[in-house]
């Protein structure tokens, strides 16, 4: 594809890395500095992103908008982009988009957040009511820096167009199914993270139980014999939970909702959310 203007909401650690891939592919990538931190500005500058004159300017200039934000913010970002159309689609009891946008976004809206298929369908309804085409996305892996380590799964009628934006970049984009229902890419992400981040929470809980009962050293010795590497994984999980758990709380809640919608038990991932919520108080010394 030629030079496409892409609006990125927002350049956090993952978003900035995704934006860098698009810049290196020859596209103009806009971001909105309104209300963002100095750290976000530094990431955006390092990635080669172009500052728009606020969100309305970004929406007006972009052909494609990518939402890469914490899962709890996905619906609000969609409403902000959809503008006046979001007021029709906002669920009862939830606040509609801020006033001040006279028209919704009419390009392609890519939601690449860790949300359940049901939440993805809500996002689709919001942006489509504002005039946009919706593409569902799910990112698996670390922020893309080198090819072969991070994948962006896509689904929806316009998914192929989005895939072409990332040709020859460090982000491996894959179509789930050209005819997949809305939420298919999010379902891949939910199923994958239910294991990776869910089992990390389970390891933290297991070690927490042993610590509470005064047998943590015995458990670690047994892990060294029968589960080599698990002690190191628990330490890594504790560090990650302290640093990133604030956004994993909502992700575990989204996974729980996805499990429930599929007729599967929700309780484990609700408990995982509680584990990560607890770690926002700071990691225990013995976990480091």
Short mmCIF file of C-alpha atoms in Angstrom, two decimals:
data_model
loop_
_atom_site.label_atom_id
_atom_site.label_comp_id
_atom_site.label_asym_id
_atom_site.label_seq_id
_atom_site.Cartn_x
_atom_site.Cartn_y
_atom_site.Cartn_z
CA UNK A 1 0.00 0.00 0.00
CA UNK A 2 1.11 3.59 -0.55
CA UNK A 3 1.65 6.20 2.12
CA UNK A 4 -1.28 5.75 4.49
CA UNK A 5 -1.89 8.05 7.44
CA UNK A 6 -2.50 6.10 10.62
CA UNK A 7 -3.69 7.49 13.93
CA UNK A 8 -2.26 5.64 16.94
CA UNK A 9 -4.09 5.68 20.27
CA UNK A 10 -1.83 5.52 22.22
CA UNK A 11 1.99 5.21 22.16
CA UNK A 12 2.54 3.22 25.33
CA UNK A 13 5.31 0.63 25.30
CA UNK A 14 3.44 -1.66 22.90
CA UNK A 15 1.74 1.08 20.91
CA UNK A 16 4.97 2.98 20.26
CA UNK A 17 6.66 -0.19 19.00
CA UNK A 18 3.73 -0.92 16.68
CA UNK A 19 3.88 2.68 15.47
CA UNK A 20 7.61 2.38 14.77
CA UNK A 21 6.87 -0.62 12.51
CA UNK A 22 4.38 1.46 10.53
CA UNK A 23 6.77 4.41 10.23
CA UNK A 24 9.51 2.11 8.95
CA UNK A 25 7.03 0.76 6.38
CA UNK A 26 6.75 4.30 5.01
CA UNK A 27 3.50 5.42 6.60
CA UNK A 28 2.73 8.60 8.48
CA UNK A 29 1.73 7.78 12.05
CA UNK A 30 -0.08 10.42 14.09
CA UNK A 31 -0.56 10.53 17.83
CA UNK A 32 -2.36 12.96 20.13
CA UNK A 33 -0.20 14.51 22.87
CA UNK A 34 -3.17 15.99 24.73
CA UNK A 35 -3.02 14.90 28.35
CA UNK A 36 -0.17 12.46 27.79
CA UNK A 37 2.95 12.20 29.94
CA UNK A 38 6.53 13.21 29.20
CA UNK A 39 7.41 9.51 29.01
CA UNK A 40 4.76 8.98 26.32
CA UNK A 41 6.10 11.96 24.38
CA UNK A 42 9.61 10.52 24.55
CA UNK A 43 8.40 7.14 23.26
CA UNK A 44 6.47 8.77 20.42
CA UNK A 45 9.48 10.87 19.40
CA UNK A 46 11.80 7.86 19.50
CA UNK A 47 9.37 5.89 17.30
CA UNK A 48 9.20 8.67 14.70
CA UNK A 49 5.54 9.47 15.28
CA UNK A 50 4.02 12.80 14.25
CA UNK A 51 2.12 14.83 16.83
CA UNK A 52 -1.39 15.83 15.75
CA UNK A 53 -3.04 18.99 17.01
CA UNK A 54 -5.27 17.05 19.35
CA UNK A 55 -7.61 14.09 18.92
CA UNK A 56 -10.00 15.83 16.51
CA UNK A 57 -7.10 16.63 14.17
CA UNK A 58 -5.86 13.04 14.33
CA UNK A 59 -9.33 11.71 13.48
CA UNK A 60 -9.73 14.14 10.59
CA UNK A 61 -6.36 13.28 9.01
CA UNK A 62 -6.17 9.51 9.57
CA UNK A 63 -7.13 6.84 7.05
CA UNK A 64 -6.74 4.14 9.69
CA UNK A 65 -6.89 4.41 13.48
CA UNK A 66 -5.27 1.79 15.69
CA UNK A 67 -6.33 1.49 19.31
CA UNK A 68 -3.54 -0.01 21.44
CA UNK A 69 -4.40 0.80 25.03
CA UNK A 70 -5.11 -0.91 28.37
CA UNK A 71 -8.21 -3.12 28.05
CA UNK A 72 -10.27 -1.06 30.49
CA UNK A 73 -9.94 1.95 28.15
CA UNK A 74 -10.95 0.22 24.89
CA UNK A 75 -14.61 1.27 24.92
CA UNK A 76 -13.86 4.87 25.88
CA UNK A 77 -11.30 5.20 23.08
CA UNK A 78 -13.83 3.83 20.60
CA UNK A 79 -16.44 6.35 21.76
CA UNK A 80 -13.99 9.22 21.48
CA UNK A 81 -13.13 8.22 17.91
CA UNK A 82 -16.71 7.59 16.86
CA UNK A 83 -17.79 11.07 17.94
CA UNK A 84 -21.47 11.75 17.52
CA UNK A 85 -22.14 8.19 16.36
CA UNK A 86 -20.96 6.86 19.71
CA UNK A 87 -23.90 8.48 21.46
CA UNK A 88 -26.23 6.10 19.61
CA UNK A 89 -24.16 3.02 20.46
CA UNK A 90 -23.10 3.68 24.05
CA UNK A 91 -24.65 1.04 26.36
CA UNK A 92 -27.30 2.20 28.78
CA UNK A 93 -25.85 3.68 31.94
CA UNK A 94 -22.46 4.39 30.37
CA UNK A 95 -21.19 7.82 29.42
CA UNK A 96 -21.26 8.72 25.73
CA UNK A 97 -18.37 10.28 23.84
CA UNK A 98 -17.26 13.78 24.77
CA UNK A 99 -18.98 16.58 22.94
CA UNK A 100 -17.06 18.59 20.37
CA UNK A 101 -16.70 16.16 17.49
CA UNK A 102 -19.20 16.98 14.76
CA UNK A 103 -18.76 13.77 12.78
CA UNK A 104 -17.53 10.28 13.44
CA UNK A 105 -14.45 8.65 11.92
CA UNK A 106 -15.10 7.13 8.49
CA UNK A 107 -11.94 5.10 7.91
CA UNK A 108 -10.77 1.74 9.27
CA UNK A 109 -10.69 1.35 13.05
CA UNK A 110 -8.40 -1.41 14.32
CA UNK A 111 -8.89 -2.47 17.92
CA UNK A 112 -5.73 -4.35 18.98
CA UNK A 113 -6.53 -4.51 22.69
CA UNK A 114 -6.74 -7.47 25.07
CA UNK A 115 -10.54 -7.62 25.20
CA UNK A 116 -13.13 -10.37 25.11
CA UNK A 117 -15.03 -11.16 21.91
CA UNK A 118 -18.14 -9.62 23.48
CA UNK A 119 -16.30 -6.37 24.25
CA UNK A 120 -14.90 -6.44 20.70
CA UNK A 121 -18.46 -6.60 19.38
CA UNK A 122 -19.38 -3.59 21.52
CA UNK A 123 -16.40 -1.67 20.15
CA UNK A 124 -17.44 -2.64 16.60
CA UNK A 125 -20.98 -1.38 17.20
CA UNK A 126 -19.69 1.94 18.52
CA UNK A 127 -17.26 2.72 15.69
CA UNK A 128 -19.56 1.41 12.97
CA UNK A 129 -22.32 3.68 14.27
CA UNK A 130 -19.88 6.56 13.79
CA UNK A 131 -19.20 5.53 10.19
CA UNK A 132 -16.00 3.45 10.47
CA UNK A 133 -15.16 -0.06 9.29
CA UNK A 134 -14.04 -2.31 12.14
CA UNK A 135 -11.09 -4.70 12.22
CA UNK A 136 -10.55 -6.89 15.28
CA UNK A 137 -6.95 -7.45 16.39
CA UNK A 138 -5.01 -9.30 19.05
CA UNK A 139 -1.29 -8.88 19.75
CA UNK A 140 0.72 -11.81 21.08
CA UNK A 141 4.30 -11.29 22.19
CA UNK A 142 6.54 -8.48 23.39
CA UNK A 143 6.64 -5.03 21.77
CA UNK A 144 7.95 -5.77 18.25
CA UNK A 145 11.62 -4.99 17.80
CA UNK A 146 12.84 -7.81 15.54
CA UNK A 147 10.97 -10.07 13.14
CA UNK A 148 9.72 -13.43 14.35
CA UNK A 149 8.76 -12.63 17.93
CA UNK A 150 5.44 -10.75 17.88
CA UNK A 151 2.23 -11.48 16.00
CA UNK A 152 -0.85 -9.37 15.31
CA UNK A 153 -3.88 -11.54 14.58
CA UNK A 154 -6.60 -9.82 12.55
CA UNK A 155 -10.18 -10.60 11.59
CA UNK A 156 -12.89 -8.76 9.71
CA UNK A 157 -13.66 -7.83 6.08
CA UNK A 158 -10.92 -5.14 5.99
CA UNK A 159 -8.31 -7.23 7.82
CA UNK A 160 -6.32 -7.83 4.63
CA UNK A 161 -5.84 -4.09 4.11
CA UNK A 162 -4.49 -3.72 7.64
CA UNK A 163 -2.19 -6.69 7.17
CA UNK A 164 -0.60 -5.04 4.13
CA UNK A 165 0.30 -1.98 6.21
CA UNK A 166 2.82 -4.12 8.12
CA UNK A 167 4.50 -5.89 5.21
CA UNK A 168 8.25 -6.37 5.74
CA UNK A 169 8.14 -5.08 9.32
CA UNK A 170 9.00 -6.65 12.68
CA UNK A 171 5.30 -7.26 13.38
CA UNK A 172 4.06 -10.53 11.87
CA UNK A 173 0.42 -9.96 10.93
CA UNK A 174 -1.85 -12.95 10.37
CA UNK A 175 -5.47 -13.29 9.30
CA UNK A 176 -7.56 -15.53 11.54
CA UNK A 177 -10.16 -16.15 8.83
CA UNK A 178 -11.45 -13.89 6.09
CA UNK A 179 -15.02 -14.82 7.01
CA UNK A 180 -14.50 -14.97 10.78
CA UNK A 181 -17.15 -13.32 12.96
CA UNK A 182 -16.41 -10.11 14.83
CA UNK A 183 -14.23 -10.96 17.83
CA UNK A 184 -12.32 -13.90 16.33
CA UNK A 185 -8.89 -12.27 16.69
CA UNK A 186 -9.75 -11.21 20.24
CA UNK A 187 -10.75 -14.81 20.98
CA UNK A 188 -7.25 -15.96 19.94
CA UNK A 189 -5.71 -13.39 22.28
CA UNK A 190 -8.00 -14.33 25.18
CA UNK A 191 -7.34 -18.05 24.82
CA UNK A 192 -3.59 -17.50 24.62
CA UNK A 193 -3.35 -15.09 27.56
CA UNK A 194 -5.64 -17.27 29.66
CA UNK A 195 -2.71 -19.70 29.79
CA UNK A 196 0.34 -17.41 29.82
CA UNK A 197 -0.83 -14.78 32.30
CA UNK A 198 -3.30 -17.09 34.01
CA UNK A 199 -0.65 -19.65 34.92
CA UNK A 200 1.69 -16.87 36.04
CA UNK A 201 -0.98 -15.83 38.54
CA UNK A 202 -1.38 -19.46 39.64
CA UNK A 203 2.36 -19.77 40.31
CA UNK A 204 2.22 -16.60 42.41
CA UNK A 205 -0.75 -17.96 44.34
CA UNK A 206 0.98 -21.32 44.95
CA UNK A 207 4.06 -19.61 46.33
CA UNK A 208 1.89 -17.28 48.40
CA UNK A 209 0.16 -20.27 50.02
CA UNK A 210 3.49 -21.90 50.86
CA UNK A 211 4.78 -18.64 52.31
CA UNK A 212 1.67 -18.18 54.46
CA UNK A 213 2.09 -21.68 55.88
CA UNK A 214 5.83 -21.28 56.49
CA UNK A 215 6.94 -23.88 53.93
CA UNK A 216 8.12 -21.66 51.08
CA UNK A 217 11.72 -22.89 51.28
CA UNK A 218 10.54 -26.50 51.13
CA UNK A 219 8.38 -25.74 48.08
CA UNK A 220 11.27 -24.03 46.31
CA UNK A 221 13.51 -27.02 47.03
CA UNK A 222 10.86 -29.39 45.63
CA UNK A 223 10.43 -27.23 42.54
CA UNK A 224 14.21 -27.40 42.00
CA UNK A 225 13.95 -31.20 42.01
CA UNK A 226 10.75 -31.82 40.07
CA UNK A 227 9.91 -28.53 38.30
CA UNK A 228 13.26 -26.96 37.35
CA UNK A 229 12.88 -23.35 36.32
CA UNK A 230 9.59 -22.80 38.12
CA UNK A 231 11.17 -20.82 40.96
CA UNK A 232 12.75 -18.48 38.43
CA UNK A 233 9.43 -18.19 36.62
CA UNK A 234 7.68 -17.26 39.87
CA UNK A 235 10.25 -14.53 40.49
CA UNK A 236 9.83 -13.21 36.96
CA UNK A 237 6.03 -13.34 37.33
CA UNK A 238 6.22 -11.32 40.54
CA UNK A 239 8.34 -8.64 38.89
CA UNK A 240 6.04 -8.45 35.88
CA UNK A 241 2.94 -8.37 38.09
CA UNK A 242 4.34 -5.44 40.06
CA UNK A 243 5.28 -3.53 36.91
CA UNK A 244 2.41 -4.39 34.56
CA UNK A 245 -0.28 -5.97 36.70
CA UNK A 246 -2.34 -2.77 36.68
CA UNK A 247 -3.29 -3.50 33.07
CA UNK A 248 -3.49 -7.28 33.52
CA UNK A 249 -6.31 -6.91 36.05
CA UNK A 250 -8.75 -5.84 33.34
CA UNK A 251 -7.30 -8.41 30.94
CA UNK A 252 -8.03 -11.23 33.40
CA UNK A 253 -11.55 -9.85 33.85
CA UNK A 254 -12.02 -9.82 30.08
CA UNK A 255 -10.81 -13.44 29.91
CA UNK A 256 -13.22 -14.40 32.69
CA UNK A 257 -16.07 -12.81 30.73
CA UNK A 258 -15.00 -14.66 27.58
CA UNK A 259 -14.91 -17.95 29.47
CA UNK A 260 -18.38 -17.32 30.90
CA UNK A 261 -19.80 -16.46 27.48
CA UNK A 262 -18.41 -19.76 26.17
CA UNK A 263 -20.07 -21.70 28.99
CA UNK A 264 -16.78 -22.24 30.82
CA UNK A 265 -15.95 -21.41 34.45
CA UNK A 266 -15.09 -17.77 35.04
CA UNK A 267 -13.73 -18.13 38.56
CA UNK A 268 -10.08 -18.88 37.92
CA UNK A 269 -9.41 -15.75 35.89
CA UNK A 270 -11.46 -13.62 38.27
CA UNK A 271 -9.11 -14.92 40.98
CA UNK A 272 -6.12 -14.16 38.74
CA UNK A 273 -7.33 -10.57 38.51
CA UNK A 274 -7.33 -10.43 42.32
CA UNK A 275 -3.77 -11.79 42.43
CA UNK A 276 -2.60 -9.03 40.08
CA UNK A 277 -4.58 -6.42 41.98
CA UNK A 278 -2.78 -7.43 45.17
CA UNK A 279 0.59 -7.03 43.48
CA UNK A 280 -0.10 -3.37 42.84
CA UNK A 281 0.81 -2.92 46.52
CA UNK A 282 4.37 -3.95 45.61
CA UNK A 283 6.15 -7.31 45.24
CA UNK A 284 7.10 -9.27 48.33
CA UNK A 285 10.84 -9.37 48.96
CA UNK A 286 11.01 -13.14 48.71
CA UNK A 287 9.44 -13.03 45.23
CA UNK A 288 12.14 -10.86 43.72
#
